[in-house]
C-alpha positions as MATLAB code, in Angstrom:
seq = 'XXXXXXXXXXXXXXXXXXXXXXXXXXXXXXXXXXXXXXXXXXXXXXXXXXXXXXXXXXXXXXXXXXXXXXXXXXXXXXXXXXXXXXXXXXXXXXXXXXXXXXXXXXXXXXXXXXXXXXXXXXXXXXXXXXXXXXXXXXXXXXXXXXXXXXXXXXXXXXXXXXXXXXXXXXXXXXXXXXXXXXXXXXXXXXXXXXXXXXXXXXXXXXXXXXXXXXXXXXXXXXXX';
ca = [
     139.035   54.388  117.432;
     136.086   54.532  115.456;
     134.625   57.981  113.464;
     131.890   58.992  114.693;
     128.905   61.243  112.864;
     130.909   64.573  112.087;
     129.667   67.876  113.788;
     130.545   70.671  111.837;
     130.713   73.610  114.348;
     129.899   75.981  111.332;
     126.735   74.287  110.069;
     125.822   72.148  113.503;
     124.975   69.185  110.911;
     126.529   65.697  110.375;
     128.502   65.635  106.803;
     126.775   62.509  105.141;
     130.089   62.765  102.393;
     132.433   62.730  104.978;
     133.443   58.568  104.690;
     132.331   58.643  100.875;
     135.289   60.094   99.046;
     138.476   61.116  101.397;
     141.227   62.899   98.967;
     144.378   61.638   98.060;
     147.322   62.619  100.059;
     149.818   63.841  100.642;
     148.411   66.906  100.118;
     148.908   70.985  101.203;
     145.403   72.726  101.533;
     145.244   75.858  103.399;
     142.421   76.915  105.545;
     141.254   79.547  103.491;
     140.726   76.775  100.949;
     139.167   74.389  103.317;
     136.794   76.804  105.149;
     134.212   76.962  102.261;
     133.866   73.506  101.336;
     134.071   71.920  105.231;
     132.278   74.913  106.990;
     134.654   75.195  110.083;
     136.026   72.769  112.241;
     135.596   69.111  112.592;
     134.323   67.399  116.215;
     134.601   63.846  117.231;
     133.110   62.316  120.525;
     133.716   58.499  121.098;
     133.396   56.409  123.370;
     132.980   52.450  124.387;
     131.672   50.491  127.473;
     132.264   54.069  129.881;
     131.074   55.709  131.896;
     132.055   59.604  133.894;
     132.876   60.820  130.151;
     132.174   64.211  129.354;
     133.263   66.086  125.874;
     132.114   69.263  125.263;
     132.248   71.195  121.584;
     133.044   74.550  122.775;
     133.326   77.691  119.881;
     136.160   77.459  116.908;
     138.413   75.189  117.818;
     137.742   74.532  120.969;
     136.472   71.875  123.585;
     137.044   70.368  126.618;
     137.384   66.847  128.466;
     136.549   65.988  131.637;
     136.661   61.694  132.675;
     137.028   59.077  135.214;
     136.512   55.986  133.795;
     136.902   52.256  132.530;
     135.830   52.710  129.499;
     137.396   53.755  126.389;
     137.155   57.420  124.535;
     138.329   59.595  122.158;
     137.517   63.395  121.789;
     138.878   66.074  119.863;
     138.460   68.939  117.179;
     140.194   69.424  114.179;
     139.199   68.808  109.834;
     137.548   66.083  108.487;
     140.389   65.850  105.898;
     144.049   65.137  107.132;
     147.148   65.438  104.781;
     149.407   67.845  104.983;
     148.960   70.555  108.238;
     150.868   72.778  110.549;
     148.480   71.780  113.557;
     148.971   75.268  116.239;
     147.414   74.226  119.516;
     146.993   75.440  123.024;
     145.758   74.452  126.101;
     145.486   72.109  129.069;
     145.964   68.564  129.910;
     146.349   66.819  133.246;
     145.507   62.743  133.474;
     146.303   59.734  135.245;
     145.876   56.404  133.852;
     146.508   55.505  130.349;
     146.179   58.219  127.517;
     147.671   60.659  125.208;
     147.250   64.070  123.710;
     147.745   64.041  120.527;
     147.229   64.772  116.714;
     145.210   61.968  115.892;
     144.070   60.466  112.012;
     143.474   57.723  109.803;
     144.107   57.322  105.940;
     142.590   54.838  103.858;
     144.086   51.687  101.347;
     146.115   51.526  103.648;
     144.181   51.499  106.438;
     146.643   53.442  108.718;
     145.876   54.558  112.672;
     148.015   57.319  113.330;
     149.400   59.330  116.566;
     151.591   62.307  116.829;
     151.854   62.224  121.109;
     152.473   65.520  122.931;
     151.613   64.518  125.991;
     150.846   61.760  128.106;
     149.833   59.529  131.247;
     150.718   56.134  130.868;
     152.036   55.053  128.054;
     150.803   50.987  128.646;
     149.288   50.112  124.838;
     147.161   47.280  124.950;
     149.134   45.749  121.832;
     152.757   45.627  121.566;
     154.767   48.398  120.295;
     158.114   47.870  118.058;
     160.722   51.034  117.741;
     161.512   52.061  114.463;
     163.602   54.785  115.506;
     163.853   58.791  116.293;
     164.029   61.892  114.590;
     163.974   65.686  115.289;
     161.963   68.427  113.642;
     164.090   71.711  114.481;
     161.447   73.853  116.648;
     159.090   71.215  117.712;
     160.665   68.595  119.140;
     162.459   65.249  119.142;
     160.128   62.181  118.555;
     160.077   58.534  119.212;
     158.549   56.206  116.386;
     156.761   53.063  116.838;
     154.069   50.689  114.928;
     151.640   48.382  116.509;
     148.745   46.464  114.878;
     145.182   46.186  116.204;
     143.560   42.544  114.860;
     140.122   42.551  114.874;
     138.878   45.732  116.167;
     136.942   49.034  115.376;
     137.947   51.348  112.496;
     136.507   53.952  110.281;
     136.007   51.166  107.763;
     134.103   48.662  110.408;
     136.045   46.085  112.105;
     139.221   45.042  110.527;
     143.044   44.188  111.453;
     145.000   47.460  110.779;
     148.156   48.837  111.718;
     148.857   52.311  113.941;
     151.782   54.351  113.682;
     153.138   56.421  116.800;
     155.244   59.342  116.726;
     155.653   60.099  120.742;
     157.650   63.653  121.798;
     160.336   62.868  124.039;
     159.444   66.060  126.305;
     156.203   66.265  127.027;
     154.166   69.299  126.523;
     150.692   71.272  126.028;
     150.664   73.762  123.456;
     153.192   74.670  120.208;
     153.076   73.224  116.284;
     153.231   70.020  115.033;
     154.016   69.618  111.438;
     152.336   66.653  109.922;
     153.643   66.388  106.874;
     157.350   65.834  108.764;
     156.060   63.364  110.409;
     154.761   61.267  107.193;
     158.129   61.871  105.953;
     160.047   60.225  109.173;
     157.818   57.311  108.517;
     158.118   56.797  105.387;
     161.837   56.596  105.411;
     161.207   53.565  108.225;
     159.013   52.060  105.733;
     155.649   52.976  107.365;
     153.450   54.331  104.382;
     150.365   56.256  104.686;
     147.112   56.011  102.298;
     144.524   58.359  101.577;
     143.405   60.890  104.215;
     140.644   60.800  105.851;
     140.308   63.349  109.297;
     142.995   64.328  111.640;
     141.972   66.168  115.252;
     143.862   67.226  118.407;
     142.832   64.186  120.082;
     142.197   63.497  124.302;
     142.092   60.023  124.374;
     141.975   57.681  127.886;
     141.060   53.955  128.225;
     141.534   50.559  130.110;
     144.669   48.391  129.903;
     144.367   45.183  129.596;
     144.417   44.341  133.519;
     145.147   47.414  134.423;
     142.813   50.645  135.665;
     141.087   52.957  133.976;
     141.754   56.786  133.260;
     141.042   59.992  135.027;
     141.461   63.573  134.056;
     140.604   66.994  132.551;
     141.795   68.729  128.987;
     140.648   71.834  127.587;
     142.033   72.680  124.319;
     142.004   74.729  121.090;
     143.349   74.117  117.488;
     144.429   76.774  115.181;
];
């Protein structure tokens, strides 16, 4: 999906630097260190060729989702850098049609598309998936791994063929702790390397497979 202007909930102002100069990662940063430079949290509201889509930035970390649709979307809140986070989230998420919840990012050279799924609908990708593997992180979770590539599509560098990674939780839920930096880990050892970071959200995504309907649904969640 495609960044949009960023909305910085604690200066209500887009962040023209945002795209210019992403940091290297991995990196650790705590919030106390981010909170000065960034001003709060990060908000991204997406969407293509929809209609029914409503995303609203509520306070903190906050907002809520409410669609039925054919088009495609992405909402979320979060930090306008990634790298290395313990992502605390609560909330709720009920959907039909295809879509995810999920910590959601992309890095830079390479460009990299990434999803850590907590929850879905359907899972019907509109490009083919190939299984790396599994692994376990002890307290959140056993995960499924998988890479795709999009050819020709919309990115945060314009359109260009890129690849996604997919980390998807075996059992489903809405709410816990997902530890990115494990993740990176897991993929590196299947060969899937990441690039610089650019930002990472707690994502509500729905949209049209190919064929197929569209997406339905309500979210309402909040980032720590």
């Amino acid at each position: 999906m495609v960044k949009p202007a960023a909305l910085l909930t604690g200066l209500l102002a887009a962040a023209p630097g945002a795209l210019a100069a992403p940091m290297p990662g991995p990196q650790t940063l705590t919030e106390h260190t981010l909170a000065p430079r960034q001003g709060g949290y990060y908000f991204q509201n997406w969407s293509e060729g929809g209609s029914n889509i409503r995303c609203i930035n509520g306070p903190g970390g906050s907002y809520t989702a409410n669609w039925n649709s054919r088009g495609g979307f992405v909402c979320g809140k979060g930090w306008s850098y990634g790298g290395n986070r313990v992502i605390r989230y609560s909330g709720s998420y009920n959907a039909t049609g295809p879509g995810y919840l999920a910590v959601y990012g992309w890095t830079r050279n390479p460009l990299i598309e990434y999803y850590v799924i907590e929850a879905h609908a359907d899972l019907a990708p509109n490009e083919p998936w190939t299984r790396k593997g599994e692994f376990t992180i002890d307290g959140e979770g056993t995960y499924e791994v998988f890479t795709s590539t999009r050819v020709n599509k919309p990115s945060i560098e314009g359109t260009r063929t890129f690849q996604q990674y997919w980390s998807v939780r075996k059992e489903q839920r809405v709410g816990g702790s997902v530890t990115t930096q494990r993740h990176f880990e897991a993929w590196q050892r299947f060969g899937m390397n990441l690039g610089w970071h650019d930002y990472v959200i707690m994502a509500t995504e729905g949209y049209t497979a190919t064929g197929g309907p569209g997406s339905a649904g309500s979210a309402s969640i909040t980032v720590q």
